[in-house]
Amino acid sequence: MNTLRTAVIGLGWAGTVHARTLAALPGIELVALADLDPARRASHPDVPTFTDVEAMLRLGLDYCVIATPSTTHEHYALALAAAGVPALIEKPLAPTGAAAWRIHEAFTQAGVFAAVGHTERHQAPITELARLLNIGRFGELWQLTTCRQGPYSGRILDVGVVLDLLVHDVDLVSWLAGEPIESVTASTRVLAGPYEDTATATTMLRGGLLAHHHADWISPFKQRIVQAHTAAGVLIADTVAGTLTHHPNTARPAASGAFPGVAPGDAYAITLAERAAPFTVQHQLMRDVLRGAPVSGLVTLAEGAAAVTATEALLTSAATGLATPVAARQPALT
Ligand SMILES: NC(=O)c1ccc[n+]([C@@H]2O[C@H](COP(=O)([O-])OP(=O)(O)OC[C@H]3O[C@@H](n4cnc5c(N)ncnc54)[C@H](O)[C@@H]3O)[C@@H](O)[C@H]2O)c1
C-alpha cells in the first residue's frame, strides 16, 4: 500500500505530539512541518520546515494536520480545501459557529475529506463507556455530568476555557447520547482573564436528556471526569486515572406511592482493553480512511462545527442569562 505523505502546521504542544505520532506510524511519512516561530522550526531538525504553507503544499501531501491557535484554523483549512489536501484540524474547529460551518462547506464543496481532533473520544475509559452505552448494557441513559478542571496551561491565548476545554464535553455528551444538543444555559466568570476561566453549564439534548458541565483553568490539580447516570447505576470515566468504574444501583421498589429513588451497590472497576494513545488512534483512523476504509471513529466536520455552535450558544447564554437554543444556529445539512 502507498505510504501517505503528511505534514503538520503549528509546532506547539499539540503539533509536536502529532509530528511525533506521524513519524512513528507505519504507512505514514512525515515530510514537512510549518510554524511561524523559528525556534519551533529549529526544534525539528530532521524534517524540512516551512513558514510559507503554500510553498509546503507544493511538495504534494496526502494529508495535513492543523495544530495552530484556533483563530487561525479557518485560514489554513480553506487553503488545504482549495489545494485538495485532506486535513485533520485540531479542536475547536474554529472560534465561531459561522467559521466552523464555512470550513465544513469548503471541504464539502471541494469533495475533500477532513476530520476534527476531538481526541477525548479516543481515551480508553471514554471509548469503553460509549460502547457500553451503545449496546444498552446499563439500560436507559438518565443524565450525563462532565468535569474538566486544571491549572491554566499558559498556551491558549485566543479563546477562553469554554472553547478550549468545554468544547470536548459538549462533543462527548452528544456523541455518548447519540443526540444533538438543543439548548444550553450557562454561567461563566473571568477571574484571571482575559477570557472566561471558569464555566458551568447545562445542555439539553434532543429527547430531554440533561448534561451538566463544569470546566475551569483555576484548579491546582487536573481532573477529567465523565459520569453517565443510567437505570443500572452510575459509570464514571476518569481519563486522568485511566479508569472506568460502575457504581450499581440496587433497585428500590416503589412502595405505596413513595418515590423509588436508588440505593447504592458495590462499586467495581470495568476492565479496559489495551488501546493505543488517543493521537495514535486518530492517525491510524485517518490513514485507513484515506486508503479507502469506511469513515468510522473520526469526528466529522459537521460534528466539530456542531460542538463549536453549542459552545457559542453557551457563551451567549452566559452573557444574557437566558436559556439559548442551539439548533437554529446550524445550517440544515443536505
Ligand atoms: N486535541 C487535543 O487534545 C488538544 C490538546 C492541546 C491543544 N489542542 C489544540 O491544538 C491547537 C494548538 O494548541 P497548542 O496547545 O499546541 O498551542 P501552542 O501555543 O503550544 O502551539 C501553537 C503553535 O502554532 C504556532 N503558530 C501560531 N500562529 C501561527 C500561524 N498563523 N501559522 C503557523 N503557525 C502558527 C505557534 O508558533 C506555536 O508553535 C489549538 O487549537 C488547541 O485547542 C488540542
Coordinates of C-alpha atoms and ligand atoms in Angstrom, one line a residue:
M1 CA 0.0 0.0 0.0
N2 CA 1.1 3.6 -0.6
T3 CA 2.8 5.4 2.2
L4 CA 0.9 8.6 3.0
R5 CA 2.9 11.9 2.8
T6 CA 1.9 14.0 5.8
A7 CA 2.7 17.4 7.3
V8 CA 1.8 19.4 10.4
I9 CA 1.2 23.2 10.7
G10 CA 1.8 24.5 14.2
L11 CA 4.6 23.1 16.3
G12 CA 3.4 23.8 19.8
W13 CA 2.2 21.3 22.3
A14 CA -0.4 19.6 20.1
G15 CA 1.6 19.9 16.8
T16 CA 4.6 18.3 18.5
V17 CA 2.5 15.3 19.6
H18 CA 1.1 15.0 16.1
A19 CA 4.5 15.1 14.5
R20 CA 5.9 12.5 16.9
T21 CA 2.9 10.3 16.3
L22 CA 3.0 10.6 12.5
A23 CA 6.8 9.9 12.4
A24 CA 6.2 6.7 14.3
L25 CA 3.2 5.2 12.4
P26 CA 3.6 2.5 9.8
G27 CA 2.2 3.6 6.4
I28 CA 2.9 7.3 7.1
E29 CA 5.8 9.5 6.2
L30 CA 6.2 12.9 7.9
V31 CA 7.5 15.0 5.0
A32 CA 7.2 18.6 6.3
L33 CA 6.4 20.9 9.2
A34 CA 5.3 24.6 9.3
D35 CA 5.4 27.2 12.0
L36 CA 5.9 31.0 12.1
D37 CA 8.3 30.7 15.0
P38 CA 11.9 30.0 14.0
A39 CA 12.7 28.4 17.4
R40 CA 9.8 26.0 17.0
R41 CA 11.0 25.1 13.5
A42 CA 14.6 24.6 14.7
S43 CA 13.4 22.1 17.3
H44 CA 12.6 19.7 14.5
P45 CA 16.0 19.3 12.7
D46 CA 15.2 16.0 11.0
V47 CA 12.2 17.2 8.9
P48 CA 12.0 20.0 6.3
T49 CA 10.3 23.1 7.8
F50 CA 8.4 26.0 6.3
T51 CA 6.9 29.3 7.2
D52 CA 5.0 29.5 3.9
V53 CA 2.3 26.9 3.9
E54 CA 1.6 27.5 0.2
A55 CA 5.2 26.5 -0.6
M56 CA 4.8 23.5 1.7
L57 CA 1.7 22.3 -0.2
R58 CA 3.7 22.2 -3.4
L59 CA 5.5 19.2 -2.0
G60 CA 2.3 17.2 -2.6
L61 CA 0.7 15.9 0.6
D62 CA -1.8 13.1 1.2
Y63 CA -3.0 14.8 4.4
C64 CA -2.1 17.7 6.7
V65 CA -2.7 18.4 10.4
I66 CA -3.7 22.0 11.5
A67 CA -2.5 22.5 15.1
T68 CA -2.2 26.3 15.2
P69 CA -4.2 28.5 17.6
S70 CA -8.0 28.1 17.0
T71 CA -8.4 31.6 15.5
T72 CA -6.1 30.6 12.6
H73 CA -7.7 27.2 11.7
E74 CA -10.0 28.7 9.1
H75 CA -7.2 30.4 7.1
Y76 CA -5.2 27.1 6.8
A77 CA -8.3 24.9 6.4
L78 CA -9.6 26.9 3.4
A79 CA -6.1 26.8 1.9
L80 CA -6.0 23.0 2.3
A81 CA -9.5 22.5 0.9
A82 CA -8.6 24.7 -2.1
A83 CA -5.5 22.7 -2.7
G84 CA -7.4 19.4 -2.4
V85 CA -5.4 18.2 0.6
P86 CA -7.3 16.2 3.3
A87 CA -7.0 17.6 6.8
L88 CA -7.1 16.7 10.5
I89 CA -8.0 20.0 12.1
E90 CA -7.5 20.5 15.9
K91 CA -10.4 21.3 18.2
P92 CA -12.1 23.6 18.5
L93 CA -12.7 23.6 14.7
A94 CA -13.0 27.4 14.8
P95 CA -13.7 30.1 17.3
T96 CA -17.2 30.8 16.0
G97 CA -20.0 28.6 14.6
A98 CA -20.0 30.6 11.3
A99 CA -16.3 30.0 10.7
A100 CA -16.7 26.3 11.6
W101 CA -19.5 25.9 9.1
R102 CA -17.5 27.8 6.4
I103 CA -14.8 25.2 6.9
H104 CA -17.3 22.4 6.6
E105 CA -18.7 24.0 3.4
A106 CA -15.3 24.4 1.8
F107 CA -14.3 20.7 2.2
T108 CA -17.7 19.5 1.2
Q109 CA -17.7 21.7 -2.0
A110 CA -14.2 20.5 -2.8
G111 CA -15.0 16.9 -2.2
V112 CA -12.0 16.6 0.2
F113 CA -12.0 14.6 3.4
A114 CA -11.4 16.3 6.7
A115 CA -11.9 15.5 10.4
V116 CA -11.6 17.3 13.7
G117 CA -9.1 16.4 16.5
H118 CA -11.5 15.7 19.4
T119 CA -9.1 13.2 20.9
E120 CA -11.1 12.7 24.1
R121 CA -13.3 10.2 22.2
H122 CA -10.3 8.0 21.9
Q123 CA -9.4 7.9 25.6
A124 CA -9.8 4.3 26.6
P125 CA -12.3 4.9 29.5
I126 CA -14.5 7.1 27.2
T127 CA -14.4 4.7 24.3
E128 CA -15.5 1.8 26.5
L129 CA -18.2 3.9 28.1
A130 CA -19.5 4.8 24.7
R131 CA -19.5 1.1 23.7
L132 CA -21.4 0.0 26.8
L133 CA -24.0 2.8 26.5
N134 CA -24.4 2.0 22.8
I135 CA -25.1 -1.7 23.4
G136 CA -27.6 -0.7 26.2
R137 CA -25.7 -2.8 28.9
F138 CA -26.9 -0.5 31.7
G139 CA -30.3 0.4 30.4
E140 CA -31.7 3.8 29.8
L141 CA -29.3 6.8 29.9
W142 CA -30.7 9.2 32.5
Q143 CA -28.1 12.0 32.8
L144 CA -24.5 13.0 31.9
T145 CA -22.1 15.0 34.0
T146 CA -18.7 16.3 33.0
C147 CA -15.9 17.9 35.0
R148 CA -12.7 19.2 33.4
Q149 CA -10.5 21.2 35.8
G150 CA -6.9 22.1 36.0
P151 CA -4.3 24.9 36.1
Y152 CA -4.1 27.2 33.1
S153 CA -1.5 25.8 30.6
G154 CA -0.2 29.3 29.7
R155 CA -0.5 28.3 26.0
I156 CA -4.1 29.1 24.9
L157 CA -4.2 32.9 24.3
D158 CA -7.0 33.3 21.8
V159 CA -10.1 31.7 23.4
G160 CA -11.4 31.0 26.9
V161 CA -12.0 27.8 28.8
V162 CA -15.3 27.2 27.1
L163 CA -13.9 26.9 23.6
D164 CA -10.6 25.3 24.8
L165 CA -11.9 22.6 27.2
L166 CA -15.7 22.6 27.5
V167 CA -15.9 22.0 23.7
H168 CA -14.6 18.5 24.4
D169 CA -17.5 17.8 26.7
V170 CA -20.3 19.2 24.5
D171 CA -18.9 16.9 21.8
L172 CA -18.7 13.9 24.2
V173 CA -22.2 14.2 25.6
S174 CA -23.8 14.5 22.2
W175 CA -21.8 11.5 20.9
L176 CA -22.4 9.4 24.0
A177 CA -26.1 10.1 24.0
G178 CA -26.4 9.9 20.2
E179 CA -28.5 13.1 20.2
P180 CA -27.7 16.7 19.3
I181 CA -27.7 19.5 21.9
E182 CA -30.9 21.6 21.5
S183 CA -30.4 24.3 24.1
V184 CA -28.0 25.5 26.8
T185 CA -27.9 27.5 30.0
A186 CA -24.6 28.6 31.3
S187 CA -22.6 30.9 33.6
T188 CA -19.0 31.9 33.2
R189 CA -16.6 34.2 35.1
V190 CA -13.4 35.9 34.2
L191 CA -11.1 35.7 37.2
A192 CA -7.5 35.9 35.8
G193 CA -8.6 36.8 32.3
P194 CA -8.7 38.0 29.6
Y195 CA -11.3 35.3 28.7
E196 CA -13.6 33.3 30.9
D197 CA -11.6 30.8 33.0
T198 CA -14.4 29.1 34.8
A199 CA -17.7 27.9 33.4
T200 CA -20.7 25.9 34.4
A201 CA -23.4 24.8 32.0
T202 CA -26.4 22.6 31.5
T203 CA -27.0 21.3 28.0
M204 CA -30.4 19.8 27.0
L205 CA -30.2 17.2 24.3
R206 CA -32.9 16.1 21.9
G207 CA -35.4 13.9 23.8
G208 CA -34.9 15.8 27.0
L209 CA -31.6 14.3 28.4
L210 CA -29.7 16.8 30.6
A211 CA -26.0 17.0 30.7
H212 CA -24.3 19.1 33.4
H213 CA -20.8 20.6 32.8
H214 CA -18.1 22.3 34.8
A215 CA -14.7 23.4 33.3
D216 CA -12.0 25.6 34.7
W217 CA -8.4 26.7 34.4
I218 CA -8.2 27.8 38.1
S219 CA -7.7 24.4 39.8
P220 CA -4.2 23.4 41.0
F221 CA -4.9 19.8 40.1
K222 CA -6.1 18.1 36.9
Q223 CA -9.5 16.3 36.8
R224 CA -11.2 14.9 33.7
I225 CA -14.4 13.0 34.6
V226 CA -17.4 12.0 32.6
Q227 CA -20.3 10.4 34.6
A228 CA -23.2 8.6 33.0
H229 CA -26.2 8.0 35.2
T230 CA -28.1 5.1 33.9
A231 CA -31.1 3.0 35.1
A232 CA -28.5 0.5 36.4
G233 CA -26.2 2.9 38.2
V234 CA -23.5 5.4 37.5
L235 CA -20.5 4.9 35.3
I236 CA -17.5 7.1 36.0
A237 CA -14.9 7.5 33.3
D238 CA -11.7 9.1 34.7
T239 CA -9.3 9.8 31.9
V240 CA -6.6 11.1 34.3
A241 CA -6.6 7.8 36.3
G242 CA -7.4 5.8 33.1
T243 CA -10.3 4.0 34.8
L244 CA -14.0 3.3 34.2
T245 CA -15.9 2.4 37.4
H246 CA -19.5 1.2 37.8
H247 CA -21.4 2.2 40.9
P248 CA -24.5 -0.1 40.6
N249 CA -28.0 0.9 41.8
T250 CA -29.8 -1.6 43.9
A251 CA -33.3 -1.1 42.7
R252 CA -35.6 0.3 45.5
P253 CA -39.1 -0.7 44.6
A254 CA -41.8 1.9 44.6
A255 CA -43.8 1.0 47.7
S256 CA -47.2 2.6 48.4
G257 CA -46.6 5.5 46.1
A258 CA -43.3 6.6 47.7
F259 CA -40.5 8.0 45.4
P260 CA -38.5 4.9 44.5
G261 CA -35.1 6.6 44.2
V262 CA -31.9 4.5 44.1
A263 CA -29.8 2.7 46.7
P264 CA -26.1 2.1 46.3
G265 CA -24.5 -1.3 45.4
D266 CA -20.8 -2.2 45.5
A267 CA -18.6 -0.2 43.0
Y268 CA -16.2 -2.2 40.8
A269 CA -13.7 -1.3 38.1
I270 CA -14.5 -2.3 34.5
T271 CA -11.6 -3.9 32.7
L272 CA -10.4 -1.8 29.8
A273 CA -8.9 -3.3 26.6
E274 CA -5.3 -2.2 25.8
R275 CA -5.6 0.8 23.4
A276 CA -3.1 3.0 21.6
A277 CA -2.8 6.6 22.7
P278 CA -5.6 8.9 21.5
F279 CA -3.4 10.8 19.0
T280 CA -2.2 7.4 17.6
V281 CA -5.7 6.1 17.2
Q282 CA -6.8 9.3 15.4
H283 CA -3.9 9.0 12.8
Q284 CA -4.5 5.2 12.4
L285 CA -8.1 6.1 11.5
M286 CA -7.1 8.9 9.2
R287 CA -4.6 6.6 7.4
D288 CA -7.2 3.9 7.0
V289 CA -9.9 6.2 5.7
L290 CA -7.5 7.8 3.2
R291 CA -6.6 4.3 2.0
G292 CA -10.3 3.6 1.3
A293 CA -11.7 2.2 4.6
P294 CA -15.2 3.4 5.6
V295 CA -15.2 6.6 7.7
S296 CA -15.6 5.4 11.2
G297 CA -14.4 6.7 14.6
L298 CA -13.3 10.1 13.4
V299 CA -15.1 13.3 14.3
T300 CA -16.6 14.7 11.2
L301 CA -16.5 18.4 10.3
A302 CA -20.3 18.6 10.9
E303 CA -19.8 17.2 14.4
G304 CA -16.9 19.6 15.1
A305 CA -19.0 22.5 13.8
A306 CA -21.9 21.4 16.0
A307 CA -19.7 21.4 19.1
V308 CA -18.5 24.9 18.3
T309 CA -22.1 26.1 17.7
A310 CA -23.1 24.7 21.1
T311 CA -20.2 26.4 22.9
E312 CA -21.1 29.6 21.1
A313 CA -24.7 29.3 22.4
L314 CA -23.3 28.6 25.8
L315 CA -21.3 31.8 25.8
T316 CA -24.4 33.7 24.6
S317 CA -26.4 32.2 27.5
A318 CA -23.7 33.2 30.0
A319 CA -23.7 36.8 28.6
T320 CA -27.5 37.1 28.5
G321 CA -28.6 35.0 31.4
L322 CA -31.1 33.3 29.1
A323 CA -31.5 29.7 28.0
T324 CA -30.2 29.7 24.4
P325 CA -31.3 27.4 21.6
V326 CA -28.5 25.7 19.5
A327 CA -30.2 24.0 16.6
A328 CA -31.4 27.3 15.0
R329 CA -27.8 28.4 14.6
Q330 CA -26.8 25.4 12.5
P331 CA -27.4 25.1 8.7
A332 CA -29.7 22.3 7.6
L333 CA -27.3 19.7 6.1
T334 CA -28.2 18.1 2.8
Ligands
LIG1 N1 -6.9 17.5 20.9 C1 -6.2 17.8 22.0 O1 -6.2 17.1 23.0 C2 -5.5 19.2 22.1 C3 -4.6 19.4 23.1 C4 -3.9 20.7 23.1 C5 -4.2 21.6 22.1 N2 -5.1 21.3 21.2 C6 -5.5 22.3 20.1 O2 -4.3 22.5 19.3 C7 -4.2 23.8 18.8 C8 -2.8 24.4 19.3 O3 -2.8 24.3 20.7 P1 -1.4 24.2 21.5 O4 -1.7 23.9 22.9 O5 -0.5 23.2 20.7 O6 -0.8 25.7 21.3 P2 0.7 26.1 21.3 O7 0.7 27.6 21.6 O8 1.6 25.2 22.1 O9 1.2 26.0 19.8 C9 0.7 26.8 18.7 C10 1.8 26.8 17.7 O10 1.3 27.4 16.5 C11 2.3 28.4 16.0 N3 1.5 29.4 15.3 C12 0.8 30.4 15.8 N4 0.2 31.1 14.8 C13 0.6 30.5 13.6 C14 0.3 30.8 12.3 N5 -0.6 31.7 11.9 N6 0.8 29.9 11.4 C15 1.7 28.9 11.7 N7 2.0 28.7 13.0 C16 1.4 29.4 14.0 C17 3.0 28.9 17.3 O11 4.3 29.4 16.9 C18 3.1 27.6 18.1 O12 4.2 26.9 17.8 C19 -5.4 24.6 19.5 O13 -6.5 24.6 18.6 C20 -5.8 23.7 20.7 O14 -7.1 23.8 21.1 C21 -5.8 20.1 21.1

